PDB file of C-alpha atoms in Angstrom:
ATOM      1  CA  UNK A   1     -43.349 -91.862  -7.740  1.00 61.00           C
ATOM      2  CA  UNK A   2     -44.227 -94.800  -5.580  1.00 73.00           C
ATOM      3  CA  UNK A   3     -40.400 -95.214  -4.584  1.00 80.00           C
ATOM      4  CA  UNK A   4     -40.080 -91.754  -3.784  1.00 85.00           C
ATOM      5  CA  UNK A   5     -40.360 -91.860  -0.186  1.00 86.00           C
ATOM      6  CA  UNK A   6     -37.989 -94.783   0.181  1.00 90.00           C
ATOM      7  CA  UNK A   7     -35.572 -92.942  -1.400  1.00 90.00           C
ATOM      8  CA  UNK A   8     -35.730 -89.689   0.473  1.00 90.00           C
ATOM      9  CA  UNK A   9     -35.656 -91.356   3.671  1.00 92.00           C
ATOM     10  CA  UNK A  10     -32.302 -92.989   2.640  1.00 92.00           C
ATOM     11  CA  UNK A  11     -30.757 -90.282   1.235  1.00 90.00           C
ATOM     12  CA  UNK A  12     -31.175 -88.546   4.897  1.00 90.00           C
ATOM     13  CA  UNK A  13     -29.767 -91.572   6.340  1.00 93.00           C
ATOM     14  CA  UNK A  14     -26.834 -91.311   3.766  1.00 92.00           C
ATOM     15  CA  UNK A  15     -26.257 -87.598   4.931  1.00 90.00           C
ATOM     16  CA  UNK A  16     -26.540 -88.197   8.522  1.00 90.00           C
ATOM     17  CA  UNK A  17     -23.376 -90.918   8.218  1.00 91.00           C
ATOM     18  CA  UNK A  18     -25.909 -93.609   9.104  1.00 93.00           C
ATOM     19  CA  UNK A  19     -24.869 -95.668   5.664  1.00 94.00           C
ATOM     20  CA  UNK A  20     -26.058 -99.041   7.422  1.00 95.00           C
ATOM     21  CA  UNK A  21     -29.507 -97.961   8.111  1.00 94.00           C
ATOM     22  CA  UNK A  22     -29.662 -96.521   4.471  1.00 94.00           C
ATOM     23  CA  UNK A  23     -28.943 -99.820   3.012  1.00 95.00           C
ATOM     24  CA  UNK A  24     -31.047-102.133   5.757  1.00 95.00           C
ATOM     25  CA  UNK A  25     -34.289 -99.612   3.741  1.00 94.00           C
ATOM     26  CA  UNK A  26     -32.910-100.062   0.323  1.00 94.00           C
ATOM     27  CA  UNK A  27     -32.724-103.999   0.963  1.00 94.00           C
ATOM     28  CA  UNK A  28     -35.681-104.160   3.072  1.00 94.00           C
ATOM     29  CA  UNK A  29     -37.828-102.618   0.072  1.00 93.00           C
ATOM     30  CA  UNK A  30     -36.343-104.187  -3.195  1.00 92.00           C
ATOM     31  CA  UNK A  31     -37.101-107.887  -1.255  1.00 90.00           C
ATOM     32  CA  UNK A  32     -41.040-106.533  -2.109  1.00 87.00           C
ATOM     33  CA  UNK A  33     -39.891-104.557  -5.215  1.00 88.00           C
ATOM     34  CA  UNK A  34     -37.582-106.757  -6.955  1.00 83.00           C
ATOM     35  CA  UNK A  35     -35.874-105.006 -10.034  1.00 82.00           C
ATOM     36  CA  UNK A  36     -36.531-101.488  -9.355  1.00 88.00           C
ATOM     37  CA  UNK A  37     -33.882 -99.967 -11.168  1.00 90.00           C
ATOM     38  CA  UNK A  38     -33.719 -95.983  -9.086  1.00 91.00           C
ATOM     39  CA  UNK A  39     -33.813 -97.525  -5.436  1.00 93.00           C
ATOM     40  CA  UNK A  40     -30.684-100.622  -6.934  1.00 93.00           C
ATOM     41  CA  UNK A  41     -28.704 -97.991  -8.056  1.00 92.00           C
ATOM     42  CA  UNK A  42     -28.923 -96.223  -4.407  1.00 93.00           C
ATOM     43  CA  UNK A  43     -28.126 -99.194  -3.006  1.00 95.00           C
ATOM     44  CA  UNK A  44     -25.325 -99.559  -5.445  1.00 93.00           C
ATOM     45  CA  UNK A  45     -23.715 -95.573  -5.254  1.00 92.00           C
ATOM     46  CA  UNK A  46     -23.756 -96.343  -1.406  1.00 95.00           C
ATOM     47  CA  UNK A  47     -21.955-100.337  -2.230  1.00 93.00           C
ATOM     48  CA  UNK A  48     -19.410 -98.211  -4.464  1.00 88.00           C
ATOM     49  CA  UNK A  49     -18.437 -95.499  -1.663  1.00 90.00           C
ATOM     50  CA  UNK A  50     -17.826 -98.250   0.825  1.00 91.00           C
ATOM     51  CA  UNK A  51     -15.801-100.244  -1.871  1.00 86.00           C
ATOM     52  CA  UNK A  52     -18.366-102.868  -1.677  1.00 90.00           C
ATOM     53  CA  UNK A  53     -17.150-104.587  -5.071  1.00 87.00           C
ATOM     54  CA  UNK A  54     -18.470-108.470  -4.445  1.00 87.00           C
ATOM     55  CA  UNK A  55     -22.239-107.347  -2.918  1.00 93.00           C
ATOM     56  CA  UNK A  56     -22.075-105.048  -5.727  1.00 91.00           C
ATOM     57  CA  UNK A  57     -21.586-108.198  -8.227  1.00 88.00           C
ATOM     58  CA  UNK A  58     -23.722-109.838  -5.738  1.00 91.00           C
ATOM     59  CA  UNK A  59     -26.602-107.226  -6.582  1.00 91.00           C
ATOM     60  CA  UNK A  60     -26.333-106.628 -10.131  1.00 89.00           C
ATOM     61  CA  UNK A  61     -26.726-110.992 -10.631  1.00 87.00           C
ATOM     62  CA  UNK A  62     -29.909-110.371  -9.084  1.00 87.00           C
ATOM     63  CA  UNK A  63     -31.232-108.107 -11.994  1.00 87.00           C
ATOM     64  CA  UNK A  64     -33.788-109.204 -14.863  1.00 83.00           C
ATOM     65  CA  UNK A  65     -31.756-109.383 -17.557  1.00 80.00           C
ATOM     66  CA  UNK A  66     -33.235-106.547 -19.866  1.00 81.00           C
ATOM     67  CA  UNK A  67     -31.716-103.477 -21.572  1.00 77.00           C
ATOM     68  CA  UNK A  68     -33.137-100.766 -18.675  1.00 76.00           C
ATOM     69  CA  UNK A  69     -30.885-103.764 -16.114  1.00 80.00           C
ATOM     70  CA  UNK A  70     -27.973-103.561 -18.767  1.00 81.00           C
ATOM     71  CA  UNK A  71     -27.713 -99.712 -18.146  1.00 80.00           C
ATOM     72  CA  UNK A  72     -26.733-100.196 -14.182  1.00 84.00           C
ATOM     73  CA  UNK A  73     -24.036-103.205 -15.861  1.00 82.00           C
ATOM     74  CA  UNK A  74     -22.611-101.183 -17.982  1.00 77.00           C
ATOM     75  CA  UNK A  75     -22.511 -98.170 -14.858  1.00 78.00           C
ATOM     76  CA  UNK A  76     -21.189-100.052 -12.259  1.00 83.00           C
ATOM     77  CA  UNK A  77     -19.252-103.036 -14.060  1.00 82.00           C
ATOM     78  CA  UNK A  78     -16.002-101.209 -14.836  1.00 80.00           C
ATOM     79  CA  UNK A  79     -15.225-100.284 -11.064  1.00 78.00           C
ATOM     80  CA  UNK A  80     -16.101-103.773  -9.624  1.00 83.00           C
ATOM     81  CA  UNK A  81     -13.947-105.313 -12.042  1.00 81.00           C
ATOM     82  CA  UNK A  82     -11.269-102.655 -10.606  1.00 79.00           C
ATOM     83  CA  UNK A  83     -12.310-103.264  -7.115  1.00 75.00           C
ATOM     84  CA  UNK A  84     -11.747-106.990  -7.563  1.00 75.00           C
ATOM     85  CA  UNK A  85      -8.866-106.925  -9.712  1.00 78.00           C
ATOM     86  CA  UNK A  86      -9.850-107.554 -13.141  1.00 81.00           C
ATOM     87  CA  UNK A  87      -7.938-104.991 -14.702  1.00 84.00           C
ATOM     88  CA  UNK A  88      -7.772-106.425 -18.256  1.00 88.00           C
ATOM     89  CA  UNK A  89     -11.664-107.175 -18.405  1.00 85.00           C
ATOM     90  CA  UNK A  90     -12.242-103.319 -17.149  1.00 86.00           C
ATOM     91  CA  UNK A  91     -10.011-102.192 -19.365  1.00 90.00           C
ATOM     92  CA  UNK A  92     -11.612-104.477 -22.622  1.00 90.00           C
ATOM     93  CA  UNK A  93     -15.073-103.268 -21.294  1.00 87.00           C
ATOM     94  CA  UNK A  94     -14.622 -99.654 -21.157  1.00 88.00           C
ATOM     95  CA  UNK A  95     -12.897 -99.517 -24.648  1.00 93.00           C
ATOM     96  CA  UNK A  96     -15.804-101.586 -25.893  1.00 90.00           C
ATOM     97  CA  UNK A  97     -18.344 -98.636 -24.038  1.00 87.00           C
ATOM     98  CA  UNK A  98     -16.639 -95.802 -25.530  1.00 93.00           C
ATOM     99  CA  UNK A  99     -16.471 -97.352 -29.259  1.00 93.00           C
ATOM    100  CA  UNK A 100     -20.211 -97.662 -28.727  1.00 89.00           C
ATOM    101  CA  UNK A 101     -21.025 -94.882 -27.027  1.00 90.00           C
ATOM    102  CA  UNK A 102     -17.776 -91.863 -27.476  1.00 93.00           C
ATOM    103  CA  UNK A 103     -19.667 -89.204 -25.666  1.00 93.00           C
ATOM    104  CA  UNK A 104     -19.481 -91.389 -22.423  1.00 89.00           C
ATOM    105  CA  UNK A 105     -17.202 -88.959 -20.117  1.00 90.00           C
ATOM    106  CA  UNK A 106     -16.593 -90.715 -17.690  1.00 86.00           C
ATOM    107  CA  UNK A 107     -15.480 -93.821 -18.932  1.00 88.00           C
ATOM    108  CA  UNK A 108     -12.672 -92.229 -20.742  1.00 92.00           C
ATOM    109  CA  UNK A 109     -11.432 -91.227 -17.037  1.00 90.00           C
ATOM    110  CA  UNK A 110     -11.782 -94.565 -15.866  1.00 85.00           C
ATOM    111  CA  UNK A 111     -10.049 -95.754 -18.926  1.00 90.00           C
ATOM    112  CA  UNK A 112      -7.256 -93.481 -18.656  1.00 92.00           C
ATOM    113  CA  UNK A 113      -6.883 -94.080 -15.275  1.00 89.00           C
ATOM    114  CA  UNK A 114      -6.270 -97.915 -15.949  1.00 89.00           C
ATOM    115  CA  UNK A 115      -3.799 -96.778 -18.574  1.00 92.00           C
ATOM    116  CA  UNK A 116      -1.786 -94.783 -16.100  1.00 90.00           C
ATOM    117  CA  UNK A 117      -1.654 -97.426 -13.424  1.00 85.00           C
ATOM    118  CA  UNK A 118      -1.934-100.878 -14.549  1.00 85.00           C
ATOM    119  CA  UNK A 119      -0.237-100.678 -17.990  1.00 89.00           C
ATOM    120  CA  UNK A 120       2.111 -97.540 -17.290  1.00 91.00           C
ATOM    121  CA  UNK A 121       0.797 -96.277 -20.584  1.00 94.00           C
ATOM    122  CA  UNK A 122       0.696 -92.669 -19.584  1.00 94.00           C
ATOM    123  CA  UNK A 123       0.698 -90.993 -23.672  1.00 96.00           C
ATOM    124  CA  UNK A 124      -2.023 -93.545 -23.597  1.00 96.00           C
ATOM    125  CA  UNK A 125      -4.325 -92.144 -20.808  1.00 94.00           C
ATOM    126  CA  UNK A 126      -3.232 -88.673 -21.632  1.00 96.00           C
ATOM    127  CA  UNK A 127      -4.556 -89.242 -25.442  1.00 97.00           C
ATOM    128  CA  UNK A 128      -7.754 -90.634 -24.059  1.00 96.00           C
ATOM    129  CA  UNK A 129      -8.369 -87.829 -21.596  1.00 96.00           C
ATOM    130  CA  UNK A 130      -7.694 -85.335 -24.750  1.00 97.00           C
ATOM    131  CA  UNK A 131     -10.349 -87.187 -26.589  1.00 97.00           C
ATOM    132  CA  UNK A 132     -12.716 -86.473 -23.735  1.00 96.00           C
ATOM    133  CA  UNK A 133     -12.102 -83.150 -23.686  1.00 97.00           C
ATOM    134  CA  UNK A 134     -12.702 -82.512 -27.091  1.00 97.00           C
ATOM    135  CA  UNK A 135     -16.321 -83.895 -26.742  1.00 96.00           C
ATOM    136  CA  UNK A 136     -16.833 -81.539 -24.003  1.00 96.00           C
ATOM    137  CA  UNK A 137     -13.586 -79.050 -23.331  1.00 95.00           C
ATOM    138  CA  UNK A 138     -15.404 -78.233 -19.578  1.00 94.00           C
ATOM    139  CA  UNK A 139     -15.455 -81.870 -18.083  1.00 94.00           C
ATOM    140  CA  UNK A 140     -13.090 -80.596 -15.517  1.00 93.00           C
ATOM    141  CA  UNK A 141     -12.871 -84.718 -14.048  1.00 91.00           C
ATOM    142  CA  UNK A 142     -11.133 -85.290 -17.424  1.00 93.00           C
ATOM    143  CA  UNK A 143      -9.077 -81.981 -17.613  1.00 95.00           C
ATOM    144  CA  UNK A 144      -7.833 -82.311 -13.479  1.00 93.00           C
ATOM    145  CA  UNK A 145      -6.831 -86.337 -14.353  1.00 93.00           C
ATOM    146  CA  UNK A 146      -4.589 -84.652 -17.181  1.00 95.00           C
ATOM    147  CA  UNK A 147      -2.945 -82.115 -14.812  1.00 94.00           C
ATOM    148  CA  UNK A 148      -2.473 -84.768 -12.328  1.00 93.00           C
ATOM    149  CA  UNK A 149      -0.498 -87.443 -14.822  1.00 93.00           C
ATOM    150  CA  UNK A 150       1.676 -84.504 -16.357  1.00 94.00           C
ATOM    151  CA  UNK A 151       2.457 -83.761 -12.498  1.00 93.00           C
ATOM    152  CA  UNK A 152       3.162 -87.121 -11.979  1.00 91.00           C
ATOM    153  CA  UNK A 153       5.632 -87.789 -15.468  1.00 92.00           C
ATOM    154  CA  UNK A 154       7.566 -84.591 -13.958  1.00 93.00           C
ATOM    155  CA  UNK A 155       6.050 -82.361 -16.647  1.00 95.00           C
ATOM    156  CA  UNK A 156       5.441 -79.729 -14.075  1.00 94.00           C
ATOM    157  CA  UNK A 157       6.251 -76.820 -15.909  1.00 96.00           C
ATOM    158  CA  UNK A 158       3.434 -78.184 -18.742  1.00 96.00           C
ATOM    159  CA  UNK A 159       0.990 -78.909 -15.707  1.00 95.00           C
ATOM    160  CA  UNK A 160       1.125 -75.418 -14.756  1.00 96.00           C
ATOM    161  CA  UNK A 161       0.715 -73.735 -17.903  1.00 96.00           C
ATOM    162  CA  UNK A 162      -2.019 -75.769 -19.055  1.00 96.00           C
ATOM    163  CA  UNK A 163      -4.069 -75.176 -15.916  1.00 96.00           C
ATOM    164  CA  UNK A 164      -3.051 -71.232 -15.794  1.00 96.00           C
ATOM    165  CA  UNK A 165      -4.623 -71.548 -19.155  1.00 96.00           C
ATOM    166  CA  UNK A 166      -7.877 -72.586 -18.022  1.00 95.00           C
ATOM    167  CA  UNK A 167      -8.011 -70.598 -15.450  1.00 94.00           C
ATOM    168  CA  UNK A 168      -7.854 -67.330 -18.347  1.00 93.00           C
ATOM    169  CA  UNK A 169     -10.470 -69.439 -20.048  1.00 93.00           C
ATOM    170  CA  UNK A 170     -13.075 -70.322 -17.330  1.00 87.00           C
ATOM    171  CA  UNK A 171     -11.714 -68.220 -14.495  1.00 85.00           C
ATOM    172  CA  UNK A 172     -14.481 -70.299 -12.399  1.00 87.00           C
ATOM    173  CA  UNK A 173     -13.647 -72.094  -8.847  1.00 89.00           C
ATOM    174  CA  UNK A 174     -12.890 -75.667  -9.679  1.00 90.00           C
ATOM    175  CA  UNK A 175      -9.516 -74.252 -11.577  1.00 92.00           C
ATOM    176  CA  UNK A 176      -8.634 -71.864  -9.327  1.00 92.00           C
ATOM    177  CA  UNK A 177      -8.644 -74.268  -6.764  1.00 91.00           C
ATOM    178  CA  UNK A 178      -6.567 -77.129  -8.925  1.00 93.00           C
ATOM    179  CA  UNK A 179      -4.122 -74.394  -9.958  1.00 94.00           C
ATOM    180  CA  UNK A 180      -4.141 -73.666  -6.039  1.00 93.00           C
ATOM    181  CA  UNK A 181      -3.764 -77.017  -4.958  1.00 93.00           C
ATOM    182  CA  UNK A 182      -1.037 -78.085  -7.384  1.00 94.00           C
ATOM    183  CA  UNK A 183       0.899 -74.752  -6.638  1.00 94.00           C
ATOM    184  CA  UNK A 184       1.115 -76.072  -2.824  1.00 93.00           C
ATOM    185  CA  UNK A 185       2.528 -78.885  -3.568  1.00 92.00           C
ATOM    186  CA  UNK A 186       4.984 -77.801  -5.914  1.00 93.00           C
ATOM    187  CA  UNK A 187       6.023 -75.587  -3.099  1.00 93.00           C
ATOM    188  CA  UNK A 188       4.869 -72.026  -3.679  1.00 94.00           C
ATOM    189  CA  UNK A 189       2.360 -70.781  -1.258  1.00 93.00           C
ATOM    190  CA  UNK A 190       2.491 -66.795  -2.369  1.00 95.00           C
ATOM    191  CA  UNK A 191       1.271 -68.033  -5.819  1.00 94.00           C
ATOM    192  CA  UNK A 192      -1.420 -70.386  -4.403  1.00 93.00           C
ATOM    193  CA  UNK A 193      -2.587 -67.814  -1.958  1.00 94.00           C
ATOM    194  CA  UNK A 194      -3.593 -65.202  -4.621  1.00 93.00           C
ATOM    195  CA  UNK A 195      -5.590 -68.279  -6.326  1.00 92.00           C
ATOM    196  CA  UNK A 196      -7.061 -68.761  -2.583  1.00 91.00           C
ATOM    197  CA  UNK A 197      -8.212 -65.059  -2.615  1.00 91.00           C
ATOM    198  CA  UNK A 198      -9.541 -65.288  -6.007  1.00 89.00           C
ATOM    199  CA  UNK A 199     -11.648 -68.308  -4.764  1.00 87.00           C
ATOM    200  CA  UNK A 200     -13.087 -66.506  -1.710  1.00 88.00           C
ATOM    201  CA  UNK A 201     -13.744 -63.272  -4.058  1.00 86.00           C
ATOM    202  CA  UNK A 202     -15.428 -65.931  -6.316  1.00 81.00           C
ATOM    203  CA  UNK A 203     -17.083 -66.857  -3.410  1.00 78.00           C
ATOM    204  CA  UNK A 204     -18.765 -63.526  -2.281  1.00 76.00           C
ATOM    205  CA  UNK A 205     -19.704 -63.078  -5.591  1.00 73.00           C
ATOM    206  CA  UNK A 206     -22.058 -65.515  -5.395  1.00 64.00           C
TER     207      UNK A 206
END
């Protein structure tokens, strides 16, 4: 596509830590291609890394208002709300996405995140993070949010099981490596080494 270019050359900006030049192309290029939806959202992914939130507001005002325009809204609304503070309208928007669309994943981490953290609701979050995981039981964001809030109410015990349960199920690397990770902390090494070796066997296996 005609925007292809543009986008490949800012991507290997992105890579090589050169995030200014990256967006000095993105900007340069929507001033003659106002609206493009695929070279915004770069320019918005790389606003959101750098926690960006007003030029982020600032960019999405500058959108037709259509329904393709509505889609980058609804993507990137939720976390500039956060950014800036708006808890409450974050939170009322990302209930309002999920009612209207329940297989959105990550909004029910978002949500649940808001839960934890702003309203100290944590049977809340952990209730939403369940319901994502019954839409899709191996959308590990979802399942490693759970392990963290159970760590963090002191259900340690419950953190541990449930992971050592996924790891029988999936016995892939993103488990290992929670059940490793959490393990450390909890401060057993000799139990998070073996997960270690299990992740380099993984590894070679590959």
């Amino acid at each position: 596509s005609w925007e292809e270019p543009v986008l490949l050359l800012g991507r290997m900006f992105e890579e090589l830590e050169q995030d200014g030049r990256a967006e000095e192309l993105y900007r340069s290029w929507l001033q003659d291609h106002t609206g493009n939806l695929t070279v915004t959202n770069r320019l918005l992914a790389l606003l959101q890394r750098q926690k960006r939130a007003a030029e982020m507001a600032t960019v999405l005002k500058e959108l037709p208002d259509d329904d393709r325009s509505r889609i980058l809204q609804e993507r990137y609304g939720a976390s500039i709300q956060v950014s800036m503070g708006d808890y409450d309208k974050a939170i009322a928007g990302l209930e309002e996405k999920i009612r209207e669309d329940p297989g959105d994943l990550p909004a029910y981490v978002l949500l649940a995140a808001l839960y934890q953290t702003h309203r100290q609701d944590a049977d809340g979050a952990l209730k939403l993070l369940d319901q994502a995981l019954r839409v899709n039981p191996d959308f590990f964001d979802a399942f490693s949010a759970k392990v963290a809030i159970l760590y963090s109410l002191g259900r340690e015990d419950e953190a541990v099981r449930l992971t050592t349960d996924e790891v029988g199920r999936r016995k892939d690397f993103q488990v290992y490596k929670l059940r490793a990770d959490l393990y450390t902390i909890l401060g057993k090494p000799d139990l998070a080494e073996q997960d270690l070796i299990q992740l380099a066997a993984l590894k070679e296996s590959k």
